[in-house]
Amino acid sequence: MFALCDCNNFYASAERLFRPELNGKPIVVLSNNDGCVIARSEEAKACGIKMGDPEFLVRDLIKKFGIEVFSSNYVLYGDMSERVMHNLARWFPKLDVYSIDEAFGWLGGIKGLQHYIPEVRKSVVRNTGIPVSIGVAPTKTLAKLANKLSKKTNGVMVLDNDEKITAAVKEFPVHDLWGVGRQHYKKFEALGIRTAAELRNMPEMWFKQNMTIMGQRMWNELWGRPAIPLEVMREVKKGITVSRSFRNYIEDPGVLAEALTLYASRLAEKLRNEKLRCLYLQVFLYTNKNREDHPQHFPSHTHKLLIASNSTTDLVSIAVRVSARLFRPGVKYRKAGVIATGLVPESELQLNAFYDHDHGKKDVVSAVLDKLNLAYGRGTLRMATEGYEKKWRLKHEYLSQGYTTRWSDIIKVK
DNA sequence: TCTGGGGTCCTAGGACCC
DNA sequence: TCTGGGGTCCTAGGACCC
């Protein structure tokens, strides 16, 4: 049996934990650049704010209901997430951390789940202050479904026999199923398939033909046969991305180079943190696809490195060079990013016989960079091409404090 | 004026290999 | 008239996830 544990309204709950006067009040958390709503308390949902709503379109609702607004504070959410996962890990023989606010727990032969699961839930809420919901079923897909249903009751739903599963899928809307997005839903709608029960009654081959092998797995999972295994070692990443929207449009290649310098520097830091180097560096630019009156341009290029690297100077110089080639005059760019792929462990550096490598000099520079920036704050020492003014930098007008990660921000008790 | 960021997996097609 | 079979690697694009 699998348990899917999910934090309720995670970012909103994390913000409210340190502002208890907001209990019972509507609050929302905005995406980076204060662009759109990515988390809502139950009270905010009741005000009619929807997931993904652009902030400027719901500004009137926010004012009308006095909704408290927060910018994303990922340092805080990351730290709270660690606490929740640490607590969950004590209750399950194996834990598969699936996202910042969700984990699959494997229950092995644990008996008496109807009593055990509520205990898990109570313990996590007591120890972290974050409310969680838990759904239990024989497969991951059904556990996700049980979890959704649990949110309407007391936060726990255990589907441990066929009768309970059949009852649960009977009226469950297909678009709420794990693995069904907008495109698949459109197809189901055209065929008149509304519920999970109706969907799983389709033949296996129909799933395979219409939804590739992913659909075939879903079909098996809906019938209680596990097709998606637990992944306890999820941390081996395939790629690492740093990308951001700009506060304003960028139309100047020099300013674009500033942004790419910052992103590539952050990417190099992330690689070094994970003790990885990359063999490929992809650079991409985006225009605003919501503006039909703007010329659109989504160029991208993947550069192959001769030797895998995680050095700031290497990645920055490639990113700046590539971005200059991708840039087209007269286009308003909205977003840019860098993606590192072909990741290899730092310890397994493969040298190139035809390349005059630097015998580790760049590693020394990177180490100095990391040491100074750790001691004196991120960005203390940086590449000159990053610029000084940075008018394109993210908007973060409603940022809360680093309550659990910065000494000066710790809450004082009178 | 104002619409996020970071991922995964799958498929198809091209280039290349023997 | 009629031009193989079996691979790998890479890229681009689609769909989905939180």
Coordinates of C-alpha atoms (C1' of nucleotides) in Angstrom, one line a residue:
Chain A
M1 CA 0.0 0.0 0.0
F2 CA 1.1 3.6 -0.8
A3 CA 0.3 6.7 1.2
L4 CA 0.3 10.1 -0.5
C5 CA 0.9 12.8 2.0
D6 CA 0.3 16.3 0.8
C7 CA 0.6 19.6 2.7
N8 CA -2.6 21.7 2.5
N9 CA -2.2 25.0 0.7
F10 CA 1.5 24.6 1.5
Y11 CA 3.0 28.1 0.8
A12 CA 0.0 29.8 2.3
S13 CA 0.2 27.6 5.4
A14 CA 3.9 28.2 5.7
E15 CA 3.4 32.0 5.6
R16 CA 0.5 31.9 8.1
L17 CA 2.5 29.8 10.5
F18 CA 4.6 32.8 11.4
R19 CA 1.7 35.3 11.3
P20 CA -0.9 33.7 13.6
E21 CA -3.0 36.8 13.5
L22 CA -3.9 35.8 9.9
N23 CA -5.5 32.5 11.0
G24 CA -9.0 32.4 9.5
K25 CA -8.1 35.2 7.1
P26 CA -7.8 35.0 3.3
I27 CA -4.2 35.0 2.1
V28 CA -2.5 34.3 -1.3
V29 CA 1.1 33.7 -2.4
L30 CA 2.3 35.0 -5.7
S31 CA 4.7 33.5 -8.2
N32 CA 8.1 35.0 -8.9
N33 CA 7.9 38.5 -10.3
D34 CA 4.6 38.8 -8.3
G35 CA 3.0 37.5 -11.5
C36 CA 0.2 35.1 -10.6
V37 CA -1.4 33.4 -7.7
I38 CA 0.2 30.0 -6.9
A39 CA -1.2 29.3 -3.4
R40 CA -4.4 30.3 -1.6
S41 CA -5.8 29.7 1.9
E42 CA -9.2 28.1 2.0
E43 CA -10.7 31.6 2.8
A44 CA -9.1 33.0 -0.3
K45 CA -10.5 30.2 -2.4
A46 CA -13.9 31.1 -1.0
C47 CA -13.4 34.7 -2.2
G48 CA -13.2 33.4 -5.8
I49 CA -9.5 33.6 -6.4
K50 CA -8.4 30.8 -8.7
M51 CA -5.1 29.0 -9.0
G52 CA -2.9 30.7 -11.6
D53 CA -4.9 33.9 -11.7
P54 CA -2.7 36.8 -12.8
E55 CA -2.3 39.3 -9.9
F56 CA -3.4 42.3 -11.9
L57 CA -6.7 40.6 -12.8
V58 CA -7.7 39.8 -9.2
R59 CA -6.4 43.1 -7.7
D60 CA -10.0 44.2 -7.2
L61 CA -10.9 41.0 -5.3
I62 CA -7.9 41.4 -3.2
K63 CA -8.9 44.9 -2.2
K64 CA -12.5 44.0 -1.7
F65 CA -11.9 41.1 0.7
G66 CA -8.8 42.5 2.3
I67 CA -6.8 39.5 1.2
E68 CA -3.2 39.4 2.6
V69 CA -0.7 39.0 -0.3
F70 CA 2.8 37.4 -0.1
S71 CA 5.6 37.2 -2.7
S72 CA 7.2 33.7 -3.0
N73 CA 9.7 33.0 -0.2
Y74 CA 11.3 29.8 -1.4
V75 CA 13.9 29.8 1.4
L76 CA 11.2 29.6 3.9
Y77 CA 9.1 27.0 2.0
G78 CA 12.2 24.8 1.4
D79 CA 13.1 24.8 5.1
M80 CA 9.5 24.0 6.2
S81 CA 9.4 21.3 3.6
E82 CA 12.5 19.6 5.0
R83 CA 10.8 19.6 8.5
V84 CA 7.7 18.0 7.2
M85 CA 9.6 15.3 5.2
H86 CA 11.8 14.6 8.2
N87 CA 8.7 13.9 10.3
L88 CA 7.0 11.8 7.7
A89 CA 10.1 9.7 7.3
R90 CA 9.7 8.4 10.8
W91 CA 6.4 6.8 10.0
F92 CA 7.1 4.9 6.7
P93 CA 9.7 2.2 6.0
K94 CA 10.4 4.0 2.7
L95 CA 9.6 7.6 1.7
D96 CA 9.6 9.0 -1.9
V97 CA 9.7 12.8 -1.7
Y98 CA 7.8 13.8 -4.8
S99 CA 7.8 17.5 -4.6
I100 CA 8.3 20.4 -2.2
D101 CA 4.9 19.6 -0.5
E102 CA 4.2 16.0 -1.3
A103 CA 5.7 12.6 -0.5
F104 CA 4.7 9.0 -1.2
G105 CA 5.2 6.7 1.8
W106 CA 5.4 2.9 1.4
L107 CA 3.5 1.1 4.1
G108 CA 5.0 -2.3 3.8
G109 CA 3.2 -4.7 6.1
I110 CA 1.9 -2.1 8.6
K111 CA -1.5 -3.2 9.9
G112 CA -4.4 -1.2 11.2
L113 CA -4.1 1.6 8.8
Q114 CA -7.4 3.1 9.8
H115 CA -5.8 4.0 13.1
Y116 CA -2.2 4.4 12.0
I117 CA -2.7 7.1 9.3
P118 CA -4.6 9.5 11.5
E119 CA -1.7 9.2 14.0
V120 CA 0.8 10.1 11.3
R121 CA -1.3 13.1 10.3
K122 CA -1.7 14.4 13.9
S123 CA 2.0 14.0 14.6
V124 CA 3.1 16.0 11.6
V125 CA 0.7 18.8 12.3
R126 CA 1.8 18.9 15.9
N127 CA 5.5 18.9 15.2
T128 CA 5.6 21.3 12.2
G129 CA 2.4 23.4 12.3
I130 CA 1.7 22.5 8.7
P131 CA -1.6 20.7 8.1
V132 CA -1.3 17.6 5.8
S133 CA -3.8 15.3 4.1
I134 CA -3.1 11.6 3.6
G135 CA -4.6 9.2 1.0
V136 CA -3.9 5.5 1.1
A137 CA -4.4 2.9 -1.7
P138 CA -2.7 0.0 -3.5
T139 CA -1.2 2.2 -6.3
K140 CA 0.3 5.7 -6.5
T141 CA -2.5 6.9 -8.9
L142 CA -5.2 5.7 -6.5
A143 CA -3.3 7.1 -3.5
K144 CA -3.4 10.5 -5.2
L145 CA -7.1 10.1 -5.8
A146 CA -7.7 9.1 -2.2
N147 CA -5.7 12.1 -1.1
K148 CA -7.9 14.5 -3.1
L149 CA -11.0 12.9 -1.5
S150 CA -9.5 13.1 2.0
K151 CA -9.4 16.9 1.7
K152 CA -13.2 17.0 1.7
T153 CA -13.4 15.0 4.9
N154 CA -11.1 14.8 7.9
G155 CA -7.8 14.7 6.0
V156 CA -7.5 10.9 5.9
M157 CA -8.9 8.4 3.2
V158 CA -7.8 4.8 3.2
L159 CA -8.9 2.7 0.2
D160 CA -7.9 -0.8 1.3
N161 CA -10.3 -3.0 -0.5
D162 CA -12.0 -3.2 -3.9
E163 CA -15.4 -2.1 -2.7
K164 CA -13.9 1.2 -1.3
I165 CA -12.0 1.7 -4.5
T166 CA -15.0 1.2 -6.7
A167 CA -17.0 3.6 -4.7
A168 CA -14.2 6.2 -4.8
V169 CA -13.8 6.2 -8.6
K170 CA -17.5 6.2 -9.2
E171 CA -18.0 9.9 -9.2
F172 CA -14.4 11.1 -9.3
P173 CA -13.9 13.6 -12.2
V174 CA -11.4 12.5 -14.8
H175 CA -9.7 15.9 -14.9
D176 CA -8.7 15.5 -11.3
L177 CA -6.8 12.3 -12.0
W178 CA -3.0 12.3 -11.7
G179 CA -1.7 12.3 -15.3
V180 CA -4.7 13.9 -17.0
G181 CA -4.0 17.4 -18.2
R182 CA -5.8 19.7 -20.6
Q183 CA -5.1 17.8 -23.8
H184 CA -6.2 14.4 -22.5
Y185 CA -9.2 15.9 -20.9
K186 CA -10.3 17.4 -24.1
K187 CA -10.2 14.0 -25.7
F188 CA -12.1 12.4 -22.9
E189 CA -14.8 15.1 -23.0
A190 CA -15.3 14.5 -26.7
L191 CA -16.0 10.8 -26.0
G192 CA -18.3 11.6 -23.1
I193 CA -16.0 10.2 -20.4
R194 CA -16.6 12.1 -17.2
T195 CA -15.6 10.0 -14.3
A196 CA -12.6 7.8 -13.3
A197 CA -14.9 4.8 -13.3
E198 CA -16.0 5.4 -16.9
L199 CA -12.4 5.9 -17.9
R200 CA -11.0 2.7 -16.4
N201 CA -13.7 0.7 -18.2
M202 CA -12.1 1.6 -21.5
P203 CA -10.0 -1.2 -23.0
E204 CA -6.2 -1.3 -22.2
M205 CA -5.3 -0.9 -25.9
W206 CA -7.3 2.3 -26.1
F207 CA -5.2 3.8 -23.3
K208 CA -2.0 2.8 -25.1
Q209 CA -3.0 4.1 -28.5
N210 CA -4.4 7.4 -27.2
M211 CA -2.0 8.2 -24.3
T212 CA 1.1 6.2 -25.1
I213 CA 2.7 3.9 -22.5
M214 CA 1.8 6.5 -19.8
G215 CA -1.8 5.8 -20.4
Q216 CA -1.3 2.1 -20.2
R217 CA 0.3 2.5 -16.8
M218 CA -2.6 4.7 -15.7
W219 CA -5.1 2.0 -16.7
N220 CA -3.3 -0.7 -14.6
E221 CA -3.0 1.7 -11.6
L222 CA -6.7 2.5 -11.7
W223 CA -7.4 -1.2 -11.4
G224 CA -5.1 -1.5 -8.4
R225 CA -2.1 -3.0 -10.1
P226 CA 1.0 -1.0 -9.3
A227 CA 2.8 0.2 -12.5
I228 CA 4.6 3.3 -11.1
P229 CA 7.2 2.2 -8.6
L230 CA 8.4 4.1 -5.5
E231 CA 11.5 6.2 -6.2
V232 CA 13.5 6.5 -3.1
M233 CA 16.6 7.8 -4.8
R234 CA 15.0 10.6 -6.7
E235 CA 17.9 13.1 -6.3
V236 CA 19.9 11.9 -9.4
K237 CA 18.9 14.8 -11.6
K238 CA 18.9 14.9 -15.4
G239 CA 19.2 18.7 -15.8
I240 CA 19.3 21.9 -13.8
T241 CA 17.6 25.1 -14.9
V242 CA 17.8 28.7 -13.9
S243 CA 15.4 31.0 -15.7
R244 CA 13.5 34.1 -14.8
S245 CA 11.1 36.6 -16.3
F246 CA 12.3 40.2 -16.4
R247 CA 10.6 43.0 -14.5
N248 CA 10.5 45.0 -17.8
Y249 CA 11.0 43.9 -21.4
I250 CA 14.7 43.6 -22.5
E251 CA 15.4 45.0 -26.0
D252 CA 19.1 45.7 -25.5
P253 CA 21.7 42.9 -26.1
G254 CA 23.9 44.4 -23.4
V255 CA 21.2 44.3 -20.8
L256 CA 20.3 40.7 -21.9
A257 CA 24.0 39.8 -21.3
E258 CA 23.7 41.1 -17.7
A259 CA 20.7 38.8 -17.0
L260 CA 22.3 35.8 -18.6
T261 CA 25.5 36.5 -16.5
L262 CA 23.4 36.3 -13.3
Y263 CA 21.5 33.2 -14.4
A264 CA 24.6 31.3 -15.5
S265 CA 26.4 32.3 -12.3
R266 CA 23.5 30.9 -10.3
L267 CA 23.5 27.7 -12.4
A268 CA 27.3 27.2 -11.8
E269 CA 26.7 27.6 -8.0
K270 CA 23.8 25.1 -8.2
L271 CA 26.0 22.6 -10.0
R272 CA 28.8 23.0 -7.5
N273 CA 26.4 22.5 -4.6
E274 CA 25.3 19.2 -6.1
K275 CA 28.9 18.3 -6.9
L276 CA 28.1 18.0 -10.6
R277 CA 29.5 19.4 -13.9
C278 CA 27.6 19.7 -17.1
L279 CA 28.6 18.8 -20.7
Y280 CA 25.8 20.8 -22.3
L281 CA 24.6 24.3 -21.7
Q282 CA 21.3 25.3 -23.3
V283 CA 20.4 29.0 -23.5
F284 CA 16.9 30.2 -24.4
L285 CA 15.0 33.5 -24.8
Y286 CA 11.2 34.0 -24.7
T287 CA 9.0 36.8 -25.7
N288 CA 5.5 37.4 -24.1
K289 CA 3.2 34.9 -25.7
N290 CA 0.2 36.7 -24.2
R291 CA 0.8 39.7 -26.4
E292 CA -0.4 39.0 -29.9
D293 CA 0.7 42.4 -31.0
H294 CA 4.4 41.8 -30.2
P295 CA 6.7 40.0 -32.6
Q296 CA 7.3 36.5 -31.1
H297 CA 10.7 34.8 -30.9
F298 CA 11.6 31.7 -28.9
P299 CA 15.2 31.0 -29.9
S300 CA 17.3 28.3 -28.1
H301 CA 20.7 26.9 -28.6
T302 CA 22.6 24.0 -26.9
H303 CA 26.3 24.5 -26.6
K304 CA 28.5 21.4 -26.1
L305 CA 31.5 21.9 -23.8
L306 CA 34.8 20.2 -24.6
I307 CA 35.2 19.4 -21.0
A308 CA 32.4 19.1 -18.4
S309 CA 32.4 22.2 -16.2
N310 CA 30.8 23.9 -13.3
S311 CA 33.0 27.0 -13.3
T312 CA 31.2 30.4 -13.2
T313 CA 33.6 31.9 -15.8
D314 CA 33.1 29.1 -18.3
L315 CA 29.3 29.0 -18.1
V316 CA 29.0 32.8 -18.0
S317 CA 31.1 33.3 -21.1
I318 CA 29.2 30.7 -23.1
A319 CA 25.8 32.0 -22.0
V320 CA 26.7 35.6 -22.9
R321 CA 28.1 34.6 -26.3
V322 CA 25.2 32.4 -27.2
S323 CA 22.6 34.9 -26.1
A324 CA 24.2 37.6 -28.3
R325 CA 23.8 35.2 -31.3
L326 CA 20.2 34.4 -30.4
F327 CA 19.2 38.0 -29.9
R328 CA 17.2 39.7 -32.6
P329 CA 16.9 43.5 -32.7
G330 CA 13.5 45.0 -32.4
V331 CA 12.1 42.1 -30.3
K332 CA 10.9 42.6 -26.7
Y333 CA 12.2 39.7 -24.6
R334 CA 10.3 38.7 -21.5
K335 CA 12.2 35.8 -20.1
A336 CA 15.5 34.0 -20.5
G337 CA 17.2 31.0 -19.0
V338 CA 20.0 28.5 -19.0
I339 CA 19.8 24.7 -18.7
A340 CA 22.7 22.4 -17.8
T341 CA 22.4 18.8 -19.0
G342 CA 24.8 15.9 -19.5
L343 CA 25.5 16.1 -15.8
V344 CA 28.5 14.2 -14.5
P345 CA 29.8 13.8 -10.9
E346 CA 32.6 16.3 -10.1
S347 CA 34.8 13.4 -9.2
E348 CA 34.6 11.7 -12.6
L349 CA 36.1 14.5 -14.7
Q350 CA 37.0 13.3 -18.2
L351 CA 39.8 15.4 -19.7
N352 CA 40.2 16.1 -23.4
A353 CA 43.5 15.2 -24.9
F354 CA 43.4 18.0 -27.5
Y355 CA 42.5 20.7 -25.1
D356 CA 44.9 22.7 -23.0
H357 CA 43.1 22.3 -19.6
D358 CA 43.9 24.5 -16.6
H359 CA 44.9 21.9 -14.0
G360 CA 42.2 22.9 -11.6
K361 CA 42.8 26.7 -11.6
K362 CA 39.1 27.4 -12.3
D363 CA 38.1 25.2 -9.5
V364 CA 40.2 27.3 -7.1
V365 CA 38.5 30.5 -8.4
S366 CA 35.1 28.9 -8.0
A367 CA 35.9 27.8 -4.4
V368 CA 37.0 31.4 -3.5
L369 CA 33.8 32.7 -5.0
D370 CA 31.6 30.3 -3.1
K371 CA 33.5 30.9 0.2
L372 CA 33.2 34.7 0.0
N373 CA 29.5 34.6 -1.1
L374 CA 28.6 32.2 1.7
A375 CA 30.3 34.3 4.3
Y376 CA 29.2 37.8 3.1
G377 CA 26.0 37.0 1.2
R378 CA 25.1 35.9 -2.2
G379 CA 26.4 38.2 -5.0
T380 CA 29.2 39.8 -2.9
L381 CA 31.7 38.7 -5.5
R382 CA 30.3 38.4 -9.0
M383 CA 31.1 38.7 -12.7
A384 CA 31.4 42.3 -14.0
T385 CA 29.1 41.6 -16.9
E386 CA 26.2 41.2 -14.4
G387 CA 26.0 45.0 -14.4
Y388 CA 25.1 47.3 -11.6
E389 CA 21.6 48.7 -12.0
K390 CA 19.7 45.5 -12.9
K391 CA 16.4 47.2 -13.7
W392 CA 15.3 43.9 -15.1
R393 CA 15.4 42.1 -11.8
L394 CA 12.5 40.3 -10.2
K395 CA 9.7 42.1 -8.5
H396 CA 9.2 40.9 -4.9
E397 CA 7.1 43.5 -3.2
Y398 CA 5.4 41.4 -0.6
L399 CA 8.3 39.2 0.6
S400 CA 8.1 37.8 4.2
Q401 CA 11.1 37.2 6.4
G402 CA 13.5 34.3 6.6
Y403 CA 11.9 33.2 9.9
T404 CA 13.7 29.9 10.1
T405 CA 16.9 30.5 8.1
R406 CA 18.2 34.0 9.1
W407 CA 19.3 34.9 12.6
S408 CA 18.0 38.5 12.4
D409 CA 14.5 37.3 11.2
I410 CA 13.8 34.9 14.0
I411 CA 10.5 35.7 15.8
K412 CA 11.0 37.1 19.3
V413 CA 8.8 36.0 22.1
K414 CA 7.9 38.8 24.5
Chain B
dT1 C1' 1.4 48.1 -17.8
dC2 C1' 0.8 43.9 -15.3
dT3 C1' 0.4 36.2 -16.8
dG4 C1' 6.2 31.6 -12.6
dG5 C1' 9.9 28.3 -12.3
dG6 C1' 11.8 23.8 -12.3
dG7 C1' 11.2 19.4 -13.4
dT8 C1' 9.9 14.4 -15.7
dC9 C1' 9.0 11.0 -19.3
dC10 C1' 7.8 9.7 -24.1
dT11 C1' 8.0 9.8 -29.2
dA12 C1' 9.7 10.7 -33.7
dG13 C1' 13.1 11.8 -36.8
dG14 C1' 17.9 12.6 -38.4
dA15 C1' 22.7 11.5 -38.3
dC16 C1' 25.8 8.1 -37.8
dC17 C1' 27.8 3.4 -36.9
dC18 C1' 28.8 -1.6 -38.3
Chain C
dT1 C1' 10.6 -2.6 -60.7
dC2 C1' 13.2 -4.5 -57.0
dT3 C1' 18.8 -1.4 -52.4
dG4 C1' 19.1 -4.6 -45.0
dG5 C1' 18.9 -4.9 -40.2
dG6 C1' 20.1 -3.4 -35.9
dG7 C1' 21.9 -0.3 -33.2
dT8 C1' 23.2 4.5 -30.6
dC9 C1' 23.0 9.3 -29.7
dC10 C1' 21.0 13.7 -30.1
dT11 C1' 17.4 17.1 -30.7
dA12 C1' 12.8 19.0 -30.8
dG13 C1' 8.4 18.9 -29.4
dG14 C1' 4.4 17.3 -26.6
dA15 C1' 2.2 16.3 -22.4
dC16 C1' 2.2 16.3 -17.8
dC17 C1' 3.5 17.3 -12.8
dC18 C1' 3.9 20.5 -8.5

